[in-house]
mmCIF file of C-alpha atoms in Angstrom:
data_model
loop_
_atom_site.group_PDB
_atom_site.id
_atom_site.type_symbol
_atom_site.label_atom_id
_atom_site.label_comp_id
_atom_site.label_asym_id
_atom_site.label_seq_id
_atom_site.Cartn_x
_atom_site.Cartn_y
_atom_site.Cartn_z
ATOM 1 C CA MET A 185 -17.438 -10.466 -7.129
ATOM 2 C CA PHE A 186 -18.113 -13.191 -4.070
ATOM 3 C CA LYS A 187 -15.590 -9.930 -2.433
ATOM 4 C CA LYS A 188 -15.650 -11.749 1.251
ATOM 5 C CA SER A 189 -15.207 -15.707 -0.247
ATOM 6 C CA LEU A 190 -13.375 -14.891 -3.290
ATOM 7 C CA MET A 191 -11.267 -11.803 -1.339
ATOM 8 C CA ALA A 192 -9.968 -14.563 0.717
ATOM 9 C CA VAL A 193 -8.580 -17.320 -2.670
ATOM 10 C CA ALA A 194 -6.742 -13.272 -3.473
ATOM 11 C CA LEU A 195 -5.102 -12.410 -0.425
ATOM 12 C CA ALA A 196 -4.741 -15.838 0.751
ATOM 13 C CA THR A 197 -3.816 -17.939 -2.234
ATOM 14 C CA VAL A 198 -2.265 -15.315 -5.363
ATOM 15 C CA SER A 199 0.534 -14.162 -5.361
ATOM 16 C CA PHE A 200 1.463 -13.194 -8.696
ATOM 17 C CA SER A 201 1.344 -9.460 -10.281
ATOM 18 C CA ALA A 202 1.881 -7.752 -13.297
ATOM 19 C CA SER A 203 4.673 -5.454 -11.205
ATOM 20 C CA ALA A 204 6.679 -8.965 -10.378
ATOM 21 C CA LEU A 205 7.460 -9.180 -14.845
ATOM 22 C CA GLU A 206 10.173 -8.009 -16.835
ATOM 23 C CA VAL A 207 7.085 -6.131 -18.715
ATOM 24 C CA SER A 208 9.771 -3.249 -21.439
ATOM 25 C CA GLY A 209 5.776 -2.860 -22.465
ATOM 26 C CA ILE A 210 5.567 -0.716 -26.213
ATOM 27 C CA LYS A 211 7.358 2.797 -26.810
ATOM 28 C CA THR A 212 5.336 5.055 -28.997
ATOM 29 C CA ALA A 213 6.916 8.077 -31.197
ATOM 30 C CA SER A 214 5.157 9.843 -28.582
ATOM 31 C CA GLY A 215 6.742 8.336 -25.752
ATOM 32 C CA LEU A 216 4.421 6.746 -24.065
ATOM 33 C CA VAL A 217 4.845 3.744 -23.026
ATOM 34 C CA ILE A 218 2.257 0.956 -23.474
ATOM 35 C CA LYS A 219 2.371 -2.177 -20.842
ATOM 36 C CA PRO A 220 -0.939 -4.709 -21.909
ATOM 37 C CA THR A 221 -0.337 -8.240 -19.098
ATOM 38 C CA VAL A 222 -2.767 -10.874 -18.091
ATOM 39 C CA SER A 223 -3.014 -13.648 -15.723
ATOM 40 C CA LEU A 224 -5.110 -16.627 -16.097
ATOM 41 C CA THR A 225 -5.537 -18.780 -12.204
ATOM 42 C CA GLN A 226 -7.711 -21.536 -11.457
ATOM 43 C CA THR A 227 -8.164 -21.822 -8.300
ATOM 44 C CA HIS A 228 -10.247 -24.732 -5.871
ATOM 45 C CA ASN A 229 -12.366 -23.541 -2.854
ATOM 46 C CA ASP A 230 -13.666 -26.068 -0.240
ATOM 47 C CA ASN A 231 -15.674 -23.998 1.183
ATOM 48 C CA TRP A 232 -16.097 -20.826 -1.030
ATOM 49 C CA MET A 233 -19.416 -20.327 0.722
ATOM 50 C CA GLU A 234 -18.102 -19.460 4.120
ATOM 51 C CA THR A 235 -20.543 -21.487 5.846
ATOM 52 C CA ALA A 236 -20.582 -23.410 9.358
ATOM 53 C CA THR A 237 -22.331 -26.338 7.888
ATOM 54 C CA ASN A 238 -23.088 -28.196 4.284
ATOM 55 C CA THR A 239 -20.196 -26.384 2.472
ATOM 56 C CA ARG A 240 -19.902 -26.533 -1.075
ATOM 57 C CA SER A 241 -16.954 -26.375 -2.801
ATOM 58 C CA THR A 242 -15.645 -25.233 -6.373
ATOM 59 C CA TRP A 243 -13.132 -24.165 -8.976
ATOM 60 C CA VAL A 244 -13.176 -20.708 -9.934
ATOM 61 C CA THR A 245 -11.494 -19.762 -13.041
ATOM 62 C CA ASN A 246 -9.792 -16.283 -13.568
ATOM 63 C CA LEU A 247 -9.265 -13.933 -16.189
ATOM 64 C CA ALA A 248 -7.306 -11.380 -16.061
ATOM 65 C CA PRO A 249 -6.375 -7.962 -19.302
ATOM 66 C CA ALA A 250 -3.992 -5.536 -18.373
ATOM 67 C CA VAL A 251 -2.967 -2.361 -19.620
ATOM 68 C CA GLU A 252 -1.194 0.231 -18.566
ATOM 69 C CA VAL A 253 0.126 4.009 -20.572
ATOM 70 C CA LEU A 254 2.935 5.651 -18.070
ATOM 71 C CA ALA A 255 4.500 8.393 -19.361
ATOM 72 C CA GLU A 256 7.803 10.195 -18.111
ATOM 73 C CA ARG A 257 9.245 12.961 -18.171
ATOM 74 C CA GLY A 258 12.991 12.969 -15.379
ATOM 75 C CA VAL A 259 10.907 11.773 -11.828
ATOM 76 C CA ASN A 260 7.976 13.066 -13.105
ATOM 77 C CA TYR A 261 5.806 10.553 -14.184
ATOM 78 C CA TYR A 262 1.540 10.029 -15.024
ATOM 79 C CA SER A 263 -0.199 6.681 -15.290
ATOM 80 C CA LEU A 264 -3.019 5.747 -16.853
ATOM 81 C CA ASN A 265 -4.716 1.488 -15.530
ATOM 82 C CA LEU A 266 -6.568 -0.313 -17.046
ATOM 83 C CA SER A 267 -7.923 -3.789 -15.893
ATOM 84 C CA ALA A 268 -10.944 -6.370 -15.647
ATOM 85 C CA SER A 269 -11.592 -9.547 -14.546
ATOM 86 C CA ARG A 270 -13.465 -12.414 -15.311
ATOM 87 C CA GLU A 271 -14.723 -15.556 -12.549
ATOM 88 C CA SER A 272 -16.387 -18.498 -13.770
ATOM 89 C CA TYR A 273 -17.584 -20.630 -11.187
ATOM 90 C CA SER A 274 -17.830 -24.863 -11.394
ATOM 91 C CA ASP A 275 -20.644 -25.163 -8.628
ATOM 92 C CA ASN A 276 -22.976 -22.524 -9.395
ATOM 93 C CA SER A 277 -22.629 -20.326 -12.814
ATOM 94 C CA ASN A 278 -25.258 -17.536 -11.441
ATOM 95 C CA ALA A 279 -22.233 -16.532 -9.322
ATOM 96 C CA ASN A 280 -20.429 -15.134 -12.594
ATOM 97 C CA ASN A 281 -19.092 -11.737 -12.589
ATOM 98 C CA THR A 282 -16.807 -9.494 -14.931
ATOM 99 C CA ASP A 283 -15.219 -6.671 -12.675
ATOM 100 C CA PHE A 284 -14.033 -3.043 -14.052
ATOM 101 C CA THR A 285 -11.293 -1.530 -12.457
ATOM 102 C CA ILE A 286 -9.968 2.651 -13.869
ATOM 103 C CA GLY A 287 -7.310 3.757 -12.681
ATOM 104 C CA ALA A 288 -5.125 6.848 -12.676
ATOM 105 C CA VAL A 289 -2.048 8.019 -10.973
ATOM 106 C CA GLY A 290 0.440 11.579 -10.876
ATOM 107 C CA HIS A 291 3.457 12.242 -8.947
ATOM 108 C CA MET A 292 5.191 15.605 -9.603
ATOM 109 C CA GLU A 293 9.027 16.999 -8.374
ATOM 110 C CA PHE A 294 8.084 21.567 -8.182
ATOM 111 C CA SER A 295 11.820 20.749 -7.138
ATOM 112 C CA LYS A 296 14.241 18.933 -4.612
ATOM 113 C CA ARG A 297 12.074 20.513 -1.375
ATOM 114 C CA SER A 298 8.457 20.347 -3.403
ATOM 115 C CA ARG A 299 6.039 17.428 -4.717
ATOM 116 C CA LEU A 300 2.668 15.942 -5.573
ATOM 117 C CA ASP A 301 0.502 13.249 -5.808
ATOM 118 C CA LEU A 302 -2.663 12.515 -7.751
ATOM 119 C CA ASN A 303 -4.779 9.117 -7.608
ATOM 120 C CA LEU A 304 -7.857 8.883 -9.643
ATOM 121 C CA SER A 305 -10.081 5.071 -9.736
ATOM 122 C CA LYS A 306 -13.392 3.772 -10.436
ATOM 123 C CA THR A 307 -14.329 0.133 -10.004
ATOM 124 C CA THR A 308 -17.831 -2.014 -10.575
ATOM 125 C CA ASP A 309 -17.703 -4.525 -8.434
ATOM 126 C CA GLU A 310 -19.491 -6.692 -5.749
ATOM 127 C CA ASP A 311 -19.569 -7.299 -2.413
ATOM 128 C CA ASN A 312 -19.052 -10.625 -0.234
ATOM 129 C CA LYS A 313 -22.265 -12.234 0.191
ATOM 130 C CA ALA A 314 -22.302 -15.336 -1.605
ATOM 131 C CA THR A 315 -25.332 -15.835 -1.867
ATOM 132 C CA SER A 316 -27.480 -12.572 -3.038
ATOM 133 C CA PRO A 317 -24.445 -10.767 -4.919
ATOM 134 C CA GLU A 318 -24.309 -7.413 -4.091
ATOM 135 C CA ASP A 319 -23.263 -5.365 -7.375
ATOM 136 C CA PHE A 320 -21.625 -1.588 -6.217
ATOM 137 C CA ASP A 321 -19.439 1.499 -7.661
ATOM 138 C CA SER A 322 -16.706 2.773 -5.751
ATOM 139 C CA THR A 323 -15.151 6.138 -6.811
ATOM 140 C CA THR A 324 -11.635 7.025 -4.928
ATOM 141 C CA TYR A 325 -9.478 9.785 -5.160
ATOM 142 C CA GLY A 326 -6.137 11.544 -3.215
ATOM 143 C CA VAL A 327 -4.105 13.885 -3.423
ATOM 144 C CA LYS A 328 -1.039 14.315 -1.093
ATOM 145 C CA TYR A 329 1.308 17.127 -0.726
ATOM 146 C CA GLY A 330 5.327 16.893 0.474
ATOM 147 C CA TYR A 331 7.288 19.946 1.220
ATOM 148 C CA GLY A 332 11.225 19.186 2.746
ATOM 149 C CA ALA A 333 14.151 17.827 1.103
ATOM 150 C CA GLU A 334 15.182 14.256 2.177
ATOM 151 C CA ALA A 335 17.969 16.043 3.162
ATOM 152 C CA ALA A 336 16.149 18.114 5.101
ATOM 153 C CA LYS A 337 15.943 18.727 9.686
ATOM 154 C CA MET A 338 12.082 18.242 8.712
ATOM 155 C CA GLN A 339 10.114 17.544 6.056
ATOM 156 C CA LEU A 340 5.888 17.383 6.012
ATOM 157 C CA GLU A 341 3.095 15.870 4.456
ATOM 158 C CA PHE A 342 -0.196 16.914 3.773
ATOM 159 C CA ALA A 343 -2.875 13.436 2.493
ATOM 160 C CA TYR A 344 -7.041 14.005 1.452
ATOM 161 C CA ASN A 345 -8.512 11.049 0.512
ATOM 162 C CA ARG A 346 -12.139 10.451 -0.179
ATOM 163 C CA THR A 347 -14.329 7.490 -1.595
ATOM 164 C CA ASP A 348 -17.602 7.689 -2.815
ATOM 165 C CA LYS A 349 -19.933 3.557 -2.604
ATOM 166 C CA ARG A 350 -22.694 3.632 -4.350
ATOM 167 C CA TYR A 351 -24.889 -0.173 -5.370
ATOM 168 C CA ASP A 352 -26.659 -0.692 -8.285
ATOM 169 C CA LEU A 353 -29.756 -2.290 -5.525
ATOM 170 C CA ALA A 354 -32.122 0.242 -3.833
ATOM 171 C CA ALA A 355 -31.836 -3.116 -1.085
ATOM 172 C CA HIS A 356 -28.183 -2.250 -0.289
ATOM 173 C CA ASP A 357 -28.651 1.629 0.542
ATOM 174 C CA GLY A 358 -28.112 1.139 3.639
ATOM 175 C CA LYS A 359 -24.528 0.199 2.913
ATOM 176 C CA GLU A 360 -23.986 3.698 0.786
ATOM 177 C CA SER A 361 -21.361 5.374 1.602
ATOM 178 C CA ASP A 362 -19.195 8.869 1.167
ATOM 179 C CA VAL A 363 -16.219 8.078 3.284
ATOM 180 C CA SER A 364 -13.695 11.689 3.452
ATOM 181 C CA GLY A 365 -9.830 12.079 5.012
ATOM 182 C CA PHE A 366 -7.555 14.325 6.075
ATOM 183 C CA THR A 367 -3.858 13.989 7.533
ATOM 184 C CA THR A 368 -0.906 15.884 7.778
ATOM 185 C CA THR A 369 2.274 14.895 9.264
ATOM 186 C CA ALA A 370 5.513 16.485 10.510
ATOM 187 C CA TYR A 371 8.601 15.119 10.598
ATOM 188 C CA TYR A 372 12.122 15.767 12.396
ATOM 189 C CA LYS A 373 15.658 13.485 11.216
ATOM 190 C CA VAL A 374 16.595 12.508 14.866
ATOM 191 C CA GLY A 375 18.966 9.982 13.185
ATOM 192 C CA GLY A 376 21.505 9.233 10.473
ATOM 193 C CA PHE A 377 18.280 6.598 9.833
ATOM 194 C CA THR A 378 15.524 7.934 11.496
ATOM 195 C CA LYS A 379 12.659 10.282 11.941
ATOM 196 C CA ALA A 380 10.164 10.758 14.946
ATOM 197 C CA LEU A 381 6.574 11.669 13.408
ATOM 198 C CA VAL A 382 3.797 14.235 14.853
ATOM 199 C CA GLU A 383 0.447 12.631 12.621
ATOM 200 C CA TYR A 384 -3.209 14.103 12.715
ATOM 201 C CA ARG A 385 -5.885 12.242 11.094
ATOM 202 C CA TYR A 386 -9.915 13.328 10.840
ATOM 203 C CA ASN A 387 -12.611 11.265 9.200
ATOM 204 C CA ASN A 388 -16.121 12.030 8.257
ATOM 205 C CA PHE A 389 -18.419 8.865 7.870
ATOM 206 C CA ASP A 390 -21.481 10.296 5.738
ATOM 207 C CA TYR A 391 -23.837 7.113 4.975
ATOM 208 C CA VAL A 392 -26.826 7.765 2.676
ATOM 209 C CA SER A 393 -29.965 6.229 4.328
ATOM 210 C CA LEU A 394 -28.291 4.864 7.596
ATOM 211 C CA ASN A 395 -27.949 7.741 8.607
ATOM 212 C CA SER A 396 -27.369 6.894 12.494
ATOM 213 C CA LEU A 397 -23.549 5.569 11.918
ATOM 214 C CA ASP A 398 -23.083 9.068 10.328
ATOM 215 C CA SER A 399 -19.880 10.382 12.721
ATOM 216 C CA LYS A 400 -16.025 12.297 12.900
ATOM 217 C CA SER A 401 -13.093 11.132 14.597
ATOM 218 C CA ASN A 402 -10.452 12.798 14.632
ATOM 219 C CA GLY A 403 -6.708 10.619 15.635
ATOM 220 C CA LEU A 404 -3.372 12.044 16.964
ATOM 221 C CA LEU A 405 -0.680 10.180 16.527
ATOM 222 C CA ALA A 406 3.796 9.921 17.881
ATOM 223 C CA GLY A 407 6.273 7.322 16.337
ATOM 224 C CA VAL A 408 9.345 7.073 14.307
ATOM 225 C CA THR A 409 10.538 5.688 11.416
ATOM 226 C CA TRP A 410 13.894 4.434 9.726
ATOM 227 C CA ASP A 411 15.652 3.271 7.022
ATOM 228 C CA MET A 412 18.567 1.316 7.035
ATOM 229 C CA THR A 413 19.385 0.590 3.055
ATOM 230 C CA GLY A 414 19.303 -2.516 2.731
ATOM 231 C CA LYS A 415 18.579 -4.204 6.421
ATOM 232 C CA THR A 416 15.670 -2.657 7.567
ATOM 233 C CA THR A 417 12.432 0.266 7.308
ATOM 234 C CA GLY A 418 9.380 0.074 9.604
ATOM 235 C CA SER A 419 7.059 2.710 11.294
ATOM 236 C CA LEU A 420 5.838 2.751 14.927
ATOM 237 C CA LYS A 421 3.049 5.067 15.759
ATOM 238 C CA VAL A 422 1.415 5.695 19.689
ATOM 239 C CA GLY A 423 -1.679 8.236 19.981
ATOM 240 C CA SER A 424 -5.378 8.432 20.587
ATOM 241 C CA ALA A 425 -8.779 8.150 18.901
ATOM 242 C CA LYS A 426 -12.290 8.663 18.834
ATOM 243 C CA LYS A 427 -15.145 8.547 17.129
ATOM 244 C CA ASP A 428 -18.395 11.305 17.583
ATOM 245 C CA PHE A 429 -21.580 9.395 15.995
ATOM 246 C CA SER A 430 -23.981 12.452 14.468
ATOM 247 C CA SER A 431 -26.883 9.971 17.118
ATOM 248 C CA ALA A 432 -27.312 10.667 19.974
ATOM 249 C CA SER A 433 -28.246 7.145 20.585
ATOM 250 C CA ILE A 434 -24.888 5.643 20.064
ATOM 251 C CA ALA A 435 -21.887 6.768 22.579
ATOM 252 C CA ASP A 436 -18.565 8.088 21.286
ATOM 253 C CA ARG A 437 -15.296 6.169 21.502
ATOM 254 C CA THR A 438 -12.220 6.718 22.167
ATOM 255 C CA THR A 439 -9.348 4.694 22.438
ATOM 256 C CA THR A 440 -5.726 4.237 21.780
ATOM 257 C CA ILE A 441 -4.147 3.227 18.155
ATOM 258 C CA TRP A 442 -1.168 2.351 17.401
ATOM 259 C CA GLU A 443 0.008 0.794 13.872
ATOM 260 C CA THR A 444 3.792 -1.307 12.732
ATOM 261 C CA GLY A 445 5.235 -2.206 9.993
ATOM 262 C CA ILE A 446 8.181 -4.326 9.567
ATOM 263 C CA THR A 447 10.567 -4.895 7.051
ATOM 264 C CA TRP A 448 13.922 -6.858 7.340
ATOM 265 C CA ASN A 449 16.302 -8.209 4.712
ATOM 266 C CA PRO A 450 18.723 -10.254 6.846
ATOM 267 C CA LYS A 451 20.498 -11.560 3.065
ATOM 268 C CA GLU A 452 19.840 -10.369 0.184
ATOM 269 C CA HIS A 453 17.861 -13.090 -1.409
ATOM 270 C CA ALA A 454 15.316 -12.819 2.058
ATOM 271 C CA THR A 455 12.347 -10.210 2.976
ATOM 272 C CA PHE A 456 11.159 -10.586 6.253
ATOM 273 C CA THR A 457 7.889 -8.025 7.243
ATOM 274 C CA PHE A 458 5.811 -6.972 9.493
ATOM 275 C CA ASP A 459 2.498 -5.552 10.474
ATOM 276 C CA ALA A 460 0.438 -4.857 13.117
ATOM 277 C CA SER A 461 -1.971 -2.362 13.881
ATOM 278 C CA THR A 462 -5.290 -1.846 16.255
ATOM 279 C CA SER A 463 -7.963 0.393 15.021
ATOM 280 C CA VAL A 464 -11.932 1.205 15.328
ATOM 281 C CA GLY A 465 -13.658 -0.921 13.026
ATOM 282 C CA GLU A 466 -17.148 0.941 10.248
ATOM 283 C CA GLY A 467 -19.946 -0.491 11.631
ATOM 284 C CA SER A 468 -23.834 -2.066 9.860
ATOM 285 C CA SER A 469 -26.918 -2.285 9.712
ATOM 286 C CA THR A 470 -26.083 -4.705 13.060
ATOM 287 C CA GLU A 471 -23.314 -3.262 14.731
ATOM 288 C CA ASN A 472 -22.215 0.663 15.789
ATOM 289 C CA TYR A 473 -18.736 -0.215 15.108
ATOM 290 C CA LYS A 474 -15.584 -3.081 15.316
ATOM 291 C CA ASP A 475 -12.975 -3.005 17.784
ATOM 292 C CA THR A 476 -9.872 -4.502 14.887
ATOM 293 C CA ASP A 477 -6.334 -5.741 15.868
ATOM 294 C CA SER A 478 -4.420 -7.244 13.123
ATOM 295 C CA TYR A 479 -1.782 -8.876 13.041
ATOM 296 C CA LYS A 480 0.256 -10.622 10.268
ATOM 297 C CA ILE A 481 3.844 -11.975 9.273
ATOM 298 C CA GLY A 482 5.847 -12.748 5.971
ATOM 299 C CA TRP A 483 8.390 -14.500 4.516
ATOM 300 C CA MET A 484 10.050 -13.538 1.049
ATOM 301 C CA HIS A 485 13.052 -15.982 -1.037
ATOM 302 C CA GLN A 486 15.034 -16.218 -3.854
ATOM 303 C CA TRP A 487 15.437 -19.670 -3.886
ATOM 304 C CA ASN A 488 17.188 -18.399 -7.709
ATOM 305 C CA SER A 489 16.975 -16.222 -10.373
ATOM 306 C CA SER A 490 13.984 -18.139 -10.824
ATOM 307 C CA LEU A 491 11.752 -19.422 -8.003
ATOM 308 C CA LYS A 492 10.260 -17.185 -5.128
ATOM 309 C CA SER A 493 8.519 -17.876 -1.997
ATOM 310 C CA ASP A 494 6.020 -16.193 -0.011
ATOM 311 C CA LEU A 495 5.109 -17.791 3.334
ATOM 312 C CA SER A 496 2.835 -15.760 5.631
ATOM 313 C CA PHE A 497 0.486 -16.155 8.313
ATOM 314 C CA ALA A 498 -2.210 -12.997 9.741
ATOM 315 C CA LYS A 499 -4.588 -13.428 12.096
ATOM 316 C CA LEU A 500 -8.083 -10.614 12.878
ATOM 317 C CA GLU A 501 -10.149 -10.247 15.714
ATOM 318 C CA GLU A 502 -13.181 -8.226 15.779
ATOM 319 C CA LYS A 503 -16.158 -7.132 18.826
ATOM 320 C CA TYR A 504 -19.049 -6.078 17.482
ATOM 321 C CA LYS A 505 -20.314 -3.410 19.610
ATOM 322 C CA GLY A 506 -23.323 -1.813 20.163
ATOM 323 C CA GLY A 507 -26.999 -3.258 17.234
ATOM 324 C CA SER A 508 -28.518 -6.631 17.654
ATOM 325 C CA SER A 509 -24.362 -7.761 17.145
ATOM 326 C CA ALA A 510 -22.837 -6.239 20.978
ATOM 327 C CA GLY A 511 -20.960 -9.201 22.490
ATOM 328 C CA GLN A 512 -20.081 -11.134 19.244
ATOM 329 C CA ASN A 513 -16.600 -12.119 18.996
ATOM 330 C CA ASP A 514 -14.651 -13.155 15.553
ATOM 331 C CA LYS A 515 -11.200 -13.901 14.816
ATOM 332 C CA THR A 516 -9.947 -14.847 11.648
ATOM 333 C CA ASP A 517 -6.200 -16.767 10.814
ATOM 334 C CA THR A 518 -4.733 -16.794 6.884
ATOM 335 C CA THR A 519 -2.373 -19.411 6.273
ATOM 336 C CA ALA A 520 -0.630 -19.208 2.897
ATOM 337 C CA LEU A 521 1.869 -20.284 1.064
ATOM 338 C CA ASN A 522 2.846 -19.004 -3.133
ATOM 339 C CA LEU A 523 4.973 -20.269 -5.326
ATOM 340 C CA THR A 524 6.208 -17.885 -8.571
ATOM 341 C CA TYR A 525 7.810 -19.228 -10.521
ATOM 342 C CA ALA A 526 10.140 -17.075 -13.777
ATOM 343 C CA PHE A 527 9.428 -19.032 -16.648
ATOM 344 C CA ARG A 528 10.848 -16.723 -19.243
ATOM 345 C CA PRO A 529 11.445 -13.142 -18.280
ATOM 346 C CA GLN A 530 8.179 -11.585 -19.577
ATOM 347 C CA ILE A 531 5.889 -15.485 -18.293
ATOM 348 C CA ASP A 532 5.579 -16.095 -14.435
ATOM 349 C CA PHE A 533 4.004 -19.666 -13.783
ATOM 350 C CA THR A 534 2.154 -19.541 -10.327
ATOM 351 C CA ALA A 535 0.637 -21.853 -7.101
ATOM 352 C CA GLY A 536 0.371 -21.878 -3.830
ATOM 353 C CA ILE A 537 -2.220 -23.111 -0.807
ATOM 354 C CA GLY A 538 -4.363 -21.468 1.667
ATOM 355 C CA ARG A 539 -6.305 -22.252 4.820
ATOM 356 C CA THR A 540 -8.158 -19.600 6.796
ATOM 357 C CA ASP A 541 -9.879 -20.571 10.263
ATOM 358 C CA LYS A 542 -12.594 -18.104 11.878
ATOM 359 C CA SER A 543 -14.018 -18.717 15.488
ATOM 360 C CA SER A 544 -16.566 -16.749 16.284
ATOM 361 C CA THR A 545 -19.347 -16.156 18.828
ATOM 362 C CA LEU A 546 -21.532 -16.315 16.708
ATOM 363 C CA ALA A 547 -22.398 -19.879 15.520
ATOM 364 C CA SER A 548 -23.204 -19.584 11.781
ATOM 365 C CA ALA A 549 -19.838 -17.201 11.205
ATOM 366 C CA ALA A 550 -17.976 -19.627 11.962
ATOM 367 C CA TYR A 551 -16.005 -21.395 9.176
ATOM 368 C CA ASP A 552 -13.069 -23.170 7.166
ATOM 369 C CA SER A 553 -11.224 -23.093 3.687
ATOM 370 C CA ASN A 554 -8.927 -24.586 1.923
ATOM 371 C CA THR A 555 -7.311 -22.986 -1.076
ATOM 372 C CA TYR A 556 -5.167 -24.128 -3.862
ATOM 373 C CA HIS A 557 -4.000 -22.674 -7.283
ATOM 374 C CA ILE A 558 -2.183 -22.208 -9.791
ATOM 375 C CA GLY A 559 -2.243 -20.146 -13.205
ATOM 376 C CA VAL A 560 0.345 -17.823 -15.181
ATOM 377 C CA VAL A 561 1.237 -14.362 -16.032
ATOM 378 C CA ALA A 562 2.136 -13.042 -18.587
ATOM 379 C CA GLY A 563 3.145 -9.514 -20.126
ATOM 380 C CA PHE A 564 4.519 -7.813 -23.364
#
């Protein structure tokens, strides 16, 4: 998929999901539940190639079938997910594409104190250049182990994740990478709804051919989480991270990092969210890394049993460090309004509008675009 342009469409304007439907599924004699879904969306984008000048508009038709196979035994469950996405462009048929994803997750609780989560997925997709799609395969797997009962004073979590990304064409080898990470978090209950936490993060970035960007990062954060059932949940973490580059020609980076995520439910039918973070993002052939700040606020409102709205505003600030792009600063604002109408328990109609405004110190990187869509999603 033309990821930069169409992912913006997906994030800014498409609000439906199979999980929003009442999909009872087909139960087999063995106890497995099969849940098929399919969505059809028609999206218009007045600047789908995201250019500062000579903009081009397009209609994009997206057909996305999916199926989940679910097995449950008490609190334990296992799920296999298969999905495809076919996109057709009215402006340029060469942009038409089909993507596939297969994934599996598992959740096991061995006792009140011990639990394990597993995930594995493989995706075929395209990167974000509208004029020259870059096909790639991505494999992700992870494991998380938690110890400590929910009511206990202290809990521990250990998590490992890895993502391998490979491109079809040798010309894109510089973007291929193996990224792995390990996280350890300790929680300590300090009140009825609040836990203090300390978290250590380690990440290893190994590029297949662009070895100058190989690096290791270590981060240590402290913070709190809270869960006032029916009112507000959230977390706040603050700490320091250091990114050590393998290449002696690139200076290491030490910086303060923080992140927060808050959900507030003042009424049963209304949900407000706020997410924000600052981090050191990965670089490319034109920069060593990016200092990144992101903010997003959202308001979801269930107007009645059938109609739901979702309004959001997001801001992304990126400062490029090192390389030929050193000194470039980008700011991207994204606004979206989406409506979902539950026509039947297993059929939703959707509609939405979105706008993206990107400013940059590099004139050719700036653009603005407007999108709107209508769609339908059904489950069986």
